[in-house]
XYZ file of C-alpha atoms in Angstrom:
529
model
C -60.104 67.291 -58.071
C -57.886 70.494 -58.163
C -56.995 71.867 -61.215
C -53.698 73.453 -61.980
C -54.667 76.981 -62.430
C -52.497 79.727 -63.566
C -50.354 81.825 -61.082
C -48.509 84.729 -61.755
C -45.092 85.703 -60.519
C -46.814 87.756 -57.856
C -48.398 84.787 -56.586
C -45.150 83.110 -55.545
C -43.877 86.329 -53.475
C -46.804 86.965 -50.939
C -48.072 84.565 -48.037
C -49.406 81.208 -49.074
C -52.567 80.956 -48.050
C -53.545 78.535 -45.116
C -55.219 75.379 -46.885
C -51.694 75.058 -48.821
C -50.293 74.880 -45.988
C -52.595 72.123 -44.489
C -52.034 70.308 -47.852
C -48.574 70.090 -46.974
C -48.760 69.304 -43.694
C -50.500 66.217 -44.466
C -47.560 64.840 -46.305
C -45.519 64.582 -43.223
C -48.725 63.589 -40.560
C -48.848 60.424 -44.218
C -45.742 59.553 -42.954
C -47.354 57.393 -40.059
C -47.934 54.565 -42.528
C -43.814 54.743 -42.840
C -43.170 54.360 -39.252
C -45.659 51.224 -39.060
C -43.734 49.615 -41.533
C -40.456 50.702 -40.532
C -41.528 50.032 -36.372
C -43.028 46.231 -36.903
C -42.090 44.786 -40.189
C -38.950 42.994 -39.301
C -41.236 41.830 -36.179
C -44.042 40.300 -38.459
C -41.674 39.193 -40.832
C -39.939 36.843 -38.281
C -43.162 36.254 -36.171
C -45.620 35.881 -38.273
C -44.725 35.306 -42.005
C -42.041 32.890 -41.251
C -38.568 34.831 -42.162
C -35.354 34.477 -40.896
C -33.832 37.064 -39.290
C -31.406 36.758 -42.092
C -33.607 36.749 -44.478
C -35.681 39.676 -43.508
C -32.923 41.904 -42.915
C -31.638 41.177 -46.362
C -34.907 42.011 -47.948
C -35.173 45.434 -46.023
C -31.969 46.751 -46.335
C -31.821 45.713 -50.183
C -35.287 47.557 -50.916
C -33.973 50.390 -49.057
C -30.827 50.616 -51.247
C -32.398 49.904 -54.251
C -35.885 52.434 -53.920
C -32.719 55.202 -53.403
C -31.883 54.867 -57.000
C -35.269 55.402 -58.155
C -35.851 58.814 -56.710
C -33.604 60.332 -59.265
C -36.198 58.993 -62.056
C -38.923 59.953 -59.942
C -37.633 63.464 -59.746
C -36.871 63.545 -63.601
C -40.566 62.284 -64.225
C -42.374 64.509 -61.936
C -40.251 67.871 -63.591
C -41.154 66.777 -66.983
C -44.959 65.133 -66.210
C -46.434 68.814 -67.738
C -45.969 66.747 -70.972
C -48.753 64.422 -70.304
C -52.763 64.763 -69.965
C -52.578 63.973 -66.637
C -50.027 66.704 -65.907
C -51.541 69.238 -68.049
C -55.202 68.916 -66.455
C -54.051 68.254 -62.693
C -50.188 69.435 -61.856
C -46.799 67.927 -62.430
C -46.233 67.586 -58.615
C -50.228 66.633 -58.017
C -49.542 64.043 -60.460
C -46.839 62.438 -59.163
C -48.053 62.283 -55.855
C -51.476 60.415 -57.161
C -49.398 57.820 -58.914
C -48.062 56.793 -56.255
C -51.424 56.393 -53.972
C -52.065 53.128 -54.843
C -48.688 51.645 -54.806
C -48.646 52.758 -50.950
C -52.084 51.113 -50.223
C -51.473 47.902 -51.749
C -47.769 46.975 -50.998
C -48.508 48.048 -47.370
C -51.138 45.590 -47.097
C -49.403 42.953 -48.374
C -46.354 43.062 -46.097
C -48.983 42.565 -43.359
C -50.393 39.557 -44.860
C -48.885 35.615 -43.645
C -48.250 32.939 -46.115
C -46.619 35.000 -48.672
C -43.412 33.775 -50.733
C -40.190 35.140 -49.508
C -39.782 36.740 -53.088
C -43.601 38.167 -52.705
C -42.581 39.928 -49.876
C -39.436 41.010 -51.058
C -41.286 42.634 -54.790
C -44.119 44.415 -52.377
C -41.200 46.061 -50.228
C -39.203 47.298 -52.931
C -42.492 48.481 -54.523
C -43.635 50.364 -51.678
C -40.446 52.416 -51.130
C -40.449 53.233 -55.009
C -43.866 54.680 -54.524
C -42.407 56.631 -51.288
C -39.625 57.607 -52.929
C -42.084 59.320 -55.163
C -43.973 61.485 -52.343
C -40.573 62.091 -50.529
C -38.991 63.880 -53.641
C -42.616 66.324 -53.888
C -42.254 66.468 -50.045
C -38.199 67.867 -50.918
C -40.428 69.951 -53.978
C -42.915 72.003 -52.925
C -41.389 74.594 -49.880
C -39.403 76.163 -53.163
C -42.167 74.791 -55.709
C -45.372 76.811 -53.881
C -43.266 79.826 -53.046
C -40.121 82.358 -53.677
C -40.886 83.828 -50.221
C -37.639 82.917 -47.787
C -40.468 83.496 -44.296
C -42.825 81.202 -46.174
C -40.442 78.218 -47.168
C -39.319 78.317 -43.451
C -42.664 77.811 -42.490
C -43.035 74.979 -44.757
C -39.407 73.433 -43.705
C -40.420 73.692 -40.597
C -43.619 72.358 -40.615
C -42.723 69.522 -42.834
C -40.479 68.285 -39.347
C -43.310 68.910 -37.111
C -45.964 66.823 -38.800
C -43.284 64.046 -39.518
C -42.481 63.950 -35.721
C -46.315 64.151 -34.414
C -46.825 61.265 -36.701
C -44.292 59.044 -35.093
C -45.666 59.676 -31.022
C -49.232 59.547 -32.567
C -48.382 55.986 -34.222
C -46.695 55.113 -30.366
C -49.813 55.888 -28.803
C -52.343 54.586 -31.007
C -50.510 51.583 -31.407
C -50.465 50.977 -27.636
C -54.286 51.179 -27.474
C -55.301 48.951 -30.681
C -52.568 46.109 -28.909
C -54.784 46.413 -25.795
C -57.680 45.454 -27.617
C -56.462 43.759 -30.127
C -53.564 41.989 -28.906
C -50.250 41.663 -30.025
C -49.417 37.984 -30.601
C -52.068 37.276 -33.672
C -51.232 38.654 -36.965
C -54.582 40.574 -37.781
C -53.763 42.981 -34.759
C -50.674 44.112 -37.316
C -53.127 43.735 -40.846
C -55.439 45.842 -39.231
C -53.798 48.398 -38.319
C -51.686 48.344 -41.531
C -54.993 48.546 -43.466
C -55.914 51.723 -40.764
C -52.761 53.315 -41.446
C -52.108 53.256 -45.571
C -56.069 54.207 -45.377
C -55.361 57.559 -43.555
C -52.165 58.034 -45.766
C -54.516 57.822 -48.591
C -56.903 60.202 -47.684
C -54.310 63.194 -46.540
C -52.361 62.569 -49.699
C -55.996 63.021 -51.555
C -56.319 66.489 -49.716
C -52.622 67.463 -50.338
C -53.558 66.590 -53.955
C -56.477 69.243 -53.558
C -54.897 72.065 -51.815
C -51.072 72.523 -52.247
C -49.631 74.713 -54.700
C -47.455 74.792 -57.683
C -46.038 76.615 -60.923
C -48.275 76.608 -64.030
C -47.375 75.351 -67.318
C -44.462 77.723 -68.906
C -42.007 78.252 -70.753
C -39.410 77.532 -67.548
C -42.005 73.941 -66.492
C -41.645 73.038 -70.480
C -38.529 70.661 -71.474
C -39.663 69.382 -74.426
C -37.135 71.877 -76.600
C -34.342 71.154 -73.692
C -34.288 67.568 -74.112
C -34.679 67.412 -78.193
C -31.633 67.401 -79.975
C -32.648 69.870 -82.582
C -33.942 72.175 -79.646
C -37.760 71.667 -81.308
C -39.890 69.963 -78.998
C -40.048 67.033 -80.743
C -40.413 63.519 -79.375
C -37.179 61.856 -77.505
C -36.959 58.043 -78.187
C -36.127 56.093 -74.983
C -32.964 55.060 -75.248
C -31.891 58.905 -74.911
C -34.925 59.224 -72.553
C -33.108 57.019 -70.050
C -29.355 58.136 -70.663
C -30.767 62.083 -70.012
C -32.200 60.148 -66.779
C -28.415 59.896 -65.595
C -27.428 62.814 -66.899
C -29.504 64.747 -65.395
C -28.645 63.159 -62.299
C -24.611 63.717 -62.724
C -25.251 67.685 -64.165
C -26.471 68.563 -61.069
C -23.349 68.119 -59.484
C -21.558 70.702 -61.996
C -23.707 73.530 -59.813
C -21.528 74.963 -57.534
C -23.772 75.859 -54.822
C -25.181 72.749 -54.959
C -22.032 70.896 -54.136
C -21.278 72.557 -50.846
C -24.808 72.591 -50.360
C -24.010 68.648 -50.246
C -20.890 68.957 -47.914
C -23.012 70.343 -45.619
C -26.040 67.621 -45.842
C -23.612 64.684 -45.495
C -22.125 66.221 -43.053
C -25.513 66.540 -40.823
C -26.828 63.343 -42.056
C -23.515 61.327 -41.437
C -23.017 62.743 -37.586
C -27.039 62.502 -36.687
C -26.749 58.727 -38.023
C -23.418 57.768 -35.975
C -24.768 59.359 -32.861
C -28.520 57.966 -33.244
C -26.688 54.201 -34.016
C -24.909 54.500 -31.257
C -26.243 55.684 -28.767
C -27.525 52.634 -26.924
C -24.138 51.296 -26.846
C -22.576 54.551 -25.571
C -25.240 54.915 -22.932
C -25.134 51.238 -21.374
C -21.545 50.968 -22.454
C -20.021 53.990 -21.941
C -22.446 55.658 -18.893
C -23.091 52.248 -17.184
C -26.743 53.631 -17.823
C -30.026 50.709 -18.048
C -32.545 50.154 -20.608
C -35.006 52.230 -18.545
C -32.692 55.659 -18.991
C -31.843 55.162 -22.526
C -36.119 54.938 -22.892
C -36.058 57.800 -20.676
C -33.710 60.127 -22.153
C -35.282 59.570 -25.794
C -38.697 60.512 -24.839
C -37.669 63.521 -23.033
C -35.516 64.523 -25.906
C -38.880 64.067 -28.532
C -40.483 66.498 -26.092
C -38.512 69.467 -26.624
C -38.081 68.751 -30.210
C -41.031 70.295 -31.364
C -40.295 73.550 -29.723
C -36.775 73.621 -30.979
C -37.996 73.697 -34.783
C -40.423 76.276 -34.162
C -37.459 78.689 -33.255
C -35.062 77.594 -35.852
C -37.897 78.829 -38.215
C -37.374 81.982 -36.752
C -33.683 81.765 -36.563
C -33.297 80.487 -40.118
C -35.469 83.074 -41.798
C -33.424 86.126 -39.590
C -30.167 84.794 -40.141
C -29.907 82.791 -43.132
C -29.336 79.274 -43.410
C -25.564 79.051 -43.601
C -25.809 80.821 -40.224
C -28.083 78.951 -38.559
C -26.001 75.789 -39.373
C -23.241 77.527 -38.096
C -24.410 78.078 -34.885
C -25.949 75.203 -34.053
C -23.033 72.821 -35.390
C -20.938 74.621 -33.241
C -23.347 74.205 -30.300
C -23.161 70.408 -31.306
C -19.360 70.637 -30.844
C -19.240 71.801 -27.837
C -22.384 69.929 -26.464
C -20.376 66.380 -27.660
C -17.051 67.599 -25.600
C -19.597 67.985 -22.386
C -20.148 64.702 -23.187
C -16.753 63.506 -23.129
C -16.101 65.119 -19.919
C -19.400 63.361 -18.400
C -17.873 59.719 -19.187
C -14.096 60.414 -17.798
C -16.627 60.940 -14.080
C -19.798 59.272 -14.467
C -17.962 56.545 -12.043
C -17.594 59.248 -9.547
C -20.729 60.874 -9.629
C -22.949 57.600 -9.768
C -25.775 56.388 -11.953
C -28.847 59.012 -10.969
C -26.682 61.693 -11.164
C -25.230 60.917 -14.588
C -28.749 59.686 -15.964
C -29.798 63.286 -14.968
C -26.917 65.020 -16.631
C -27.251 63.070 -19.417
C -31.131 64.294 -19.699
C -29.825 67.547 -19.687
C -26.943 67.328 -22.254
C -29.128 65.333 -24.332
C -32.267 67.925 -24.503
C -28.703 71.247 -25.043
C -27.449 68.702 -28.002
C -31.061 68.724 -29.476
C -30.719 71.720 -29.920
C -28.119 71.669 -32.299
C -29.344 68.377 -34.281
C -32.566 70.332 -35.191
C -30.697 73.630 -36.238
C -28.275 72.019 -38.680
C -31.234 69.602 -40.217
C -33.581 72.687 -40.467
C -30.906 74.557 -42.019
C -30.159 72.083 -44.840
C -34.234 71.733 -45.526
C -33.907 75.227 -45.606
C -31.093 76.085 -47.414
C -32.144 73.490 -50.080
C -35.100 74.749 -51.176
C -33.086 77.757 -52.872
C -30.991 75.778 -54.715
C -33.455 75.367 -57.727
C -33.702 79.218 -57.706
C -29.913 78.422 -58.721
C -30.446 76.183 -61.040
C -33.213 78.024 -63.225
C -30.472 81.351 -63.816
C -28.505 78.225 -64.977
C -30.945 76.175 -66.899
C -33.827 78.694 -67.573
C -35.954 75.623 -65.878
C -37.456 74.792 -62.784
C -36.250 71.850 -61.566
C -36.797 71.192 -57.811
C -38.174 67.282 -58.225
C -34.613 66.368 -59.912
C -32.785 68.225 -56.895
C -35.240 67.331 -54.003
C -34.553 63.785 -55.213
C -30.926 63.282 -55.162
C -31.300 63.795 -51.338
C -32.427 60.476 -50.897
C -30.305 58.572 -52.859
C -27.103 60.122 -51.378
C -28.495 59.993 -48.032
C -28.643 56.041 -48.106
C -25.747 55.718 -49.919
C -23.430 56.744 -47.120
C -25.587 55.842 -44.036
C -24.804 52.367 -45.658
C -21.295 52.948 -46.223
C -21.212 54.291 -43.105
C -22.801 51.509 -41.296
C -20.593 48.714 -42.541
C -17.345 50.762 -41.806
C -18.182 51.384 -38.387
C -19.352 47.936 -37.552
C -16.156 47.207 -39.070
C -14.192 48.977 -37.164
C -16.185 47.674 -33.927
C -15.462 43.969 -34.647
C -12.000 44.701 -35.377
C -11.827 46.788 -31.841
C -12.429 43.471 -29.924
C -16.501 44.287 -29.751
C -17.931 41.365 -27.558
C -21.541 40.318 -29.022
C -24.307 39.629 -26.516
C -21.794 40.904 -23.445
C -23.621 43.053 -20.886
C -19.796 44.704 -20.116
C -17.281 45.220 -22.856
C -13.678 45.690 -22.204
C -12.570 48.792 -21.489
C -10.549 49.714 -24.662
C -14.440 48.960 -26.297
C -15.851 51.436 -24.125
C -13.196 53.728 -24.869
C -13.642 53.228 -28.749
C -17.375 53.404 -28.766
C -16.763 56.722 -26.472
C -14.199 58.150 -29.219
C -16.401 57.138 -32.137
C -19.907 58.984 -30.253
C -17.973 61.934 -29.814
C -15.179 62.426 -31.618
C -16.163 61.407 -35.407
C -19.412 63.548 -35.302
C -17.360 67.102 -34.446
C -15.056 66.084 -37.624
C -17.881 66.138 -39.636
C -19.425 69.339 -37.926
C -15.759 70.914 -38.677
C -16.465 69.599 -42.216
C -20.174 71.428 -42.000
C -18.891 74.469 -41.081
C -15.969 74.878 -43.455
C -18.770 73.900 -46.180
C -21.300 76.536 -44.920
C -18.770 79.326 -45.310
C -18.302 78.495 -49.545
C -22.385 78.741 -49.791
C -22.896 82.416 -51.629
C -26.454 82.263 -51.473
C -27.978 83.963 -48.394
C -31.253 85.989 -46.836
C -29.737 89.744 -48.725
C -28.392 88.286 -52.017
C -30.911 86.180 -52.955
C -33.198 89.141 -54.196
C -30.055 89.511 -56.359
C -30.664 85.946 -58.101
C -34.556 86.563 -58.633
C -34.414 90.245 -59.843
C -32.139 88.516 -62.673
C -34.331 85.496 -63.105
C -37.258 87.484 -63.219
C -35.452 89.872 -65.822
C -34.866 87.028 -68.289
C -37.840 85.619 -68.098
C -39.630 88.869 -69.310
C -37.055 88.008 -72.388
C -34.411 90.505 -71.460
C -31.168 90.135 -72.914
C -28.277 89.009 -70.911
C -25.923 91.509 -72.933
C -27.415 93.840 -70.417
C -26.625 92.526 -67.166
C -25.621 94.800 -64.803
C -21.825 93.918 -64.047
C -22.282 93.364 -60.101
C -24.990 90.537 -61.137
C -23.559 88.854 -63.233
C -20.484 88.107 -60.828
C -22.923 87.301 -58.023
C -24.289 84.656 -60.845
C -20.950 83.276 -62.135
C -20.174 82.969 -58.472
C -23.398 80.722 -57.456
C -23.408 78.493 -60.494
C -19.559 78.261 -61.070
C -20.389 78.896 -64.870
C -19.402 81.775 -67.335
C -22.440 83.984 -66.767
C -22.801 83.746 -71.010
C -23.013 79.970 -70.156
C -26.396 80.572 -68.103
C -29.702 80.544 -68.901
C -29.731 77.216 -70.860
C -26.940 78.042 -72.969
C -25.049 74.760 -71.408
C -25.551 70.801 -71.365
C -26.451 70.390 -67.777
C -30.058 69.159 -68.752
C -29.377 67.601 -72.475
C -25.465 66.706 -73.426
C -26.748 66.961 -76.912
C -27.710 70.574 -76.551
C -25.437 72.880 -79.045
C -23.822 75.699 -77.020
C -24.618 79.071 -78.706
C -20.691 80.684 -78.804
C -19.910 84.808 -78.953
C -19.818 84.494 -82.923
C -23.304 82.535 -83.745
C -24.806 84.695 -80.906
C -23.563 88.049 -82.972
């Protein structure tokens, strides 16, 4: 088992070295077991374990909703796990991530199994996406956690999307094999390869366990003075325990950067979810396109994906990644008003023409998609560089988790309003034609509603402060007060560039605030004299 060794500064500023990297990679190739579950569980559910379709959907979208509140605490937990044994002798984030191993096994297996009770299946679902939401929030972690290299978190951004995506078309293909042999009409088919896939999840989250890379035990990974009242270190009972939970959670907020650092994840999340939900009905609605070119057009699209993250690496690490968002929202843009234009003459031009230009248009809008989600990974994993000058702590886990819980949040919110607005627009159910003022609307929603939020993006990206030349700005004064200089000395151009990332009076920094413990007394101009 690794131990968690002591690393200098130094060691965060040079190249990681490569089995790090292959520990992180695995937690992206883990998420295979995710894509089983998410691919066939409704399926077995209603097949095999005797749901209705009702019934199931209630129990997955309510787990789904419900595992989103928990990352916060799983962030919070992870942060603060130096405080144990087990975080002392093995790693806050190494910790977390071997709690949740055999949650994952166990509730995987068990949504695989017939005969279960409706409420049995229900409890292992909602389990196994709180033990997720656990490995998510180190997956969020550790590109800022193992490194303060900008070249070296790209690398890990980027690779984190490349082993996510290889695990999806490896889980197509394998699946297709096992189902020859195996057959896909008896339930065992689906247990065993369940059972395959939460085994291989455990072993890669074993070596991630063994190789990744984090910060020691310090005085910036310590809380225990930040959360005591009397600024000691002694023990918190847990009724404050769970109310600095939420607060913890709200603080973050208060961080300026942070907040259009939000703006501009929404933003990406909420116009990659509307055009993903609907683009079925836009294709076969709106193009007059079949089942077969909707199938088509999504596996040529995966093809090119790959390559287009492996030069917004290179783009985000030249440019910076308010830049890089930038461009390629703006590339979305115009890509989605080609796209409008294709509809008003896809009657002229015919079907094979328009399932070719829609090939096309859909591999050029790629393009964009992976810049702006690239960009956010990226730009994210600065943001606890942020909050330390704030809090004088490191606290990626309770920022890598918040992702999560916002991003479900509004996918549902944006779900129901959408299908709301679909049923109110005359939407015909089970219609192989819908009127034309549907087509129109789905058209209008496709397009239209996703450049709103790029505009949104893009007038977000330009408030971030935070880029590729500053940032040495930020660590030179991080690295200053941590070697217990005094911030009566900062130089004057610093501490503006502070003030200005935070949104706090620079005397405010460094812990002297509330953002982690409201209790905390705020040392004023006279006690500090």
């Amino acid at each position: 088992m690794a131990t968690n060794t002591t690393a200098t500064a130094e060691d965060f500023s040079g190249k990681l070295p490569l089995r790090a990297k292959v520990g992180y990679g695995g937690i992206g190739l883990s998420t295979i077991a995710n894509t089983m579950l998410t691919t066939w569980q409704l399926f077995f559910y209603t097949t095999f374990a005797g749901l209705d379709v009702a019934t199931a959907g209630v129990i997955i979208a309510s787990a789904d909703i419900l595992a989103a509140f928990v990352a916060p605490v799983w962030g919070y937990i992870s942060d603060r796990l130096y405080r144990t044994k087990l975080g002392r002798k093995i790693g806050r984030r190494r910790g977390t991530i071997l709690l949740t191993i055999p949650g994952l096994f166990i509730f995987m297996l068990i949504q695989f199994y017939p005969g279960m009770p409706v409420w049995g299946y229900a409890i292992a679902n909602f389990l196994y996406w709180t033990c997720n939401a656990g490995v998510t929030t180190i997956q969020y972690v550790l590109p800022s956690e193992m490194t303060s290299n900008s070249n070296q978190r790209s690398q890990l951004v980027g690779l984190n999307q490349i082993t996510t995506a290889v695990s999806t078309i490896t889980l197509s293909m394998v699946n297709t094999y096992l189902f020859s042999i195996w057959g896909d009409d008896v339930w065992t088919s689906y247990f065993n390869m369940a059972l395959g896939y939460a085994t291989i999840c455990a072993i890669l989250m074993v070596i991630t366990v063994c190789t990744i890379k984090e910060r020691p035990y310090d005085e910036t990974t310590d809380f225990s003075k930040a959360d005591s009242d009397s600024g000691t270190g002694e023990k918190v009972p847990a009724p404050k325990r769970i109310a600095l939970v939420v607060w913890n959670y709200i603080s973050t907020f208060s961080v300026r950067e942070f907040r259009y650092y939000l703006v501009m994840y929404l933003s990406q999340i909420l116009f990659r979810s509307i055009r993903s939900s609907f683009l079925t009905y836009f294709l076969i609605y709106s193009l007059g396109l079949d089942a077969a070119g909707v199938s088509l057009s999504q596996g040529v699209n995966f093809a090119f994906g790959i390559a287009f993250v492996l030069f917004f690496m290179w783009v985000n690490n030249k440019v910076g990644a308010a830049r890089a968002y930038r461009y390629s929202t703006i590339e979305a843009i115009v890509t989605f008003l080609v796209i409008f234009g294709l509809v008003q003459i896809h009657d002229e031009i015919g079907p094979a023409a328009t399932a070719t230009a829609w090939i096309v248009i859909q591999v050029i809008l790629n393009i964009g998609l992976t810049g702006v989600f690239n960009a956010c990974d990226y730009c994210v994993s600065f943001i606890p560089d942020v909050d330390e000058v704030l809090t004088g702590k490191r606290r990626e886990g309770q920022y890598a988790s918040i992702n999560s819980t916002i991003d479900n949040i509004f996918r549902s919110i944006e779900t129901v309003t959408i299908t709301t607005v679909l049923s109110v627009g005359g939407f015909v159910q089970g219609a192989e034609s819908q009127p034309q003022a549907v087509a129109d609307l789905i058209t209008n929603i496709f397009v239209f509603v996703p450049i709103v939020f790029c505009i949104l993006g893009i007038w977000a990206s330009f408030q971030l402060k935070l880029n590729d030349k500053n940032r040495y700005i930020l660590q030179n004064e991080i690295e200053r007060l941590r070697n217990g200089g005094s911030k009566a000395d900062v130089d004057p151009e610093t501490k503006k560039f502070v003030e200005a990332v935070t949104g706090y009076p620079y005397e405010k920094c460094w812990g002297n605030n509330r953002v982690i413990n409201y209790s905390h007394k705020i040392e004023t101009a006279s006690t500090a004299e």
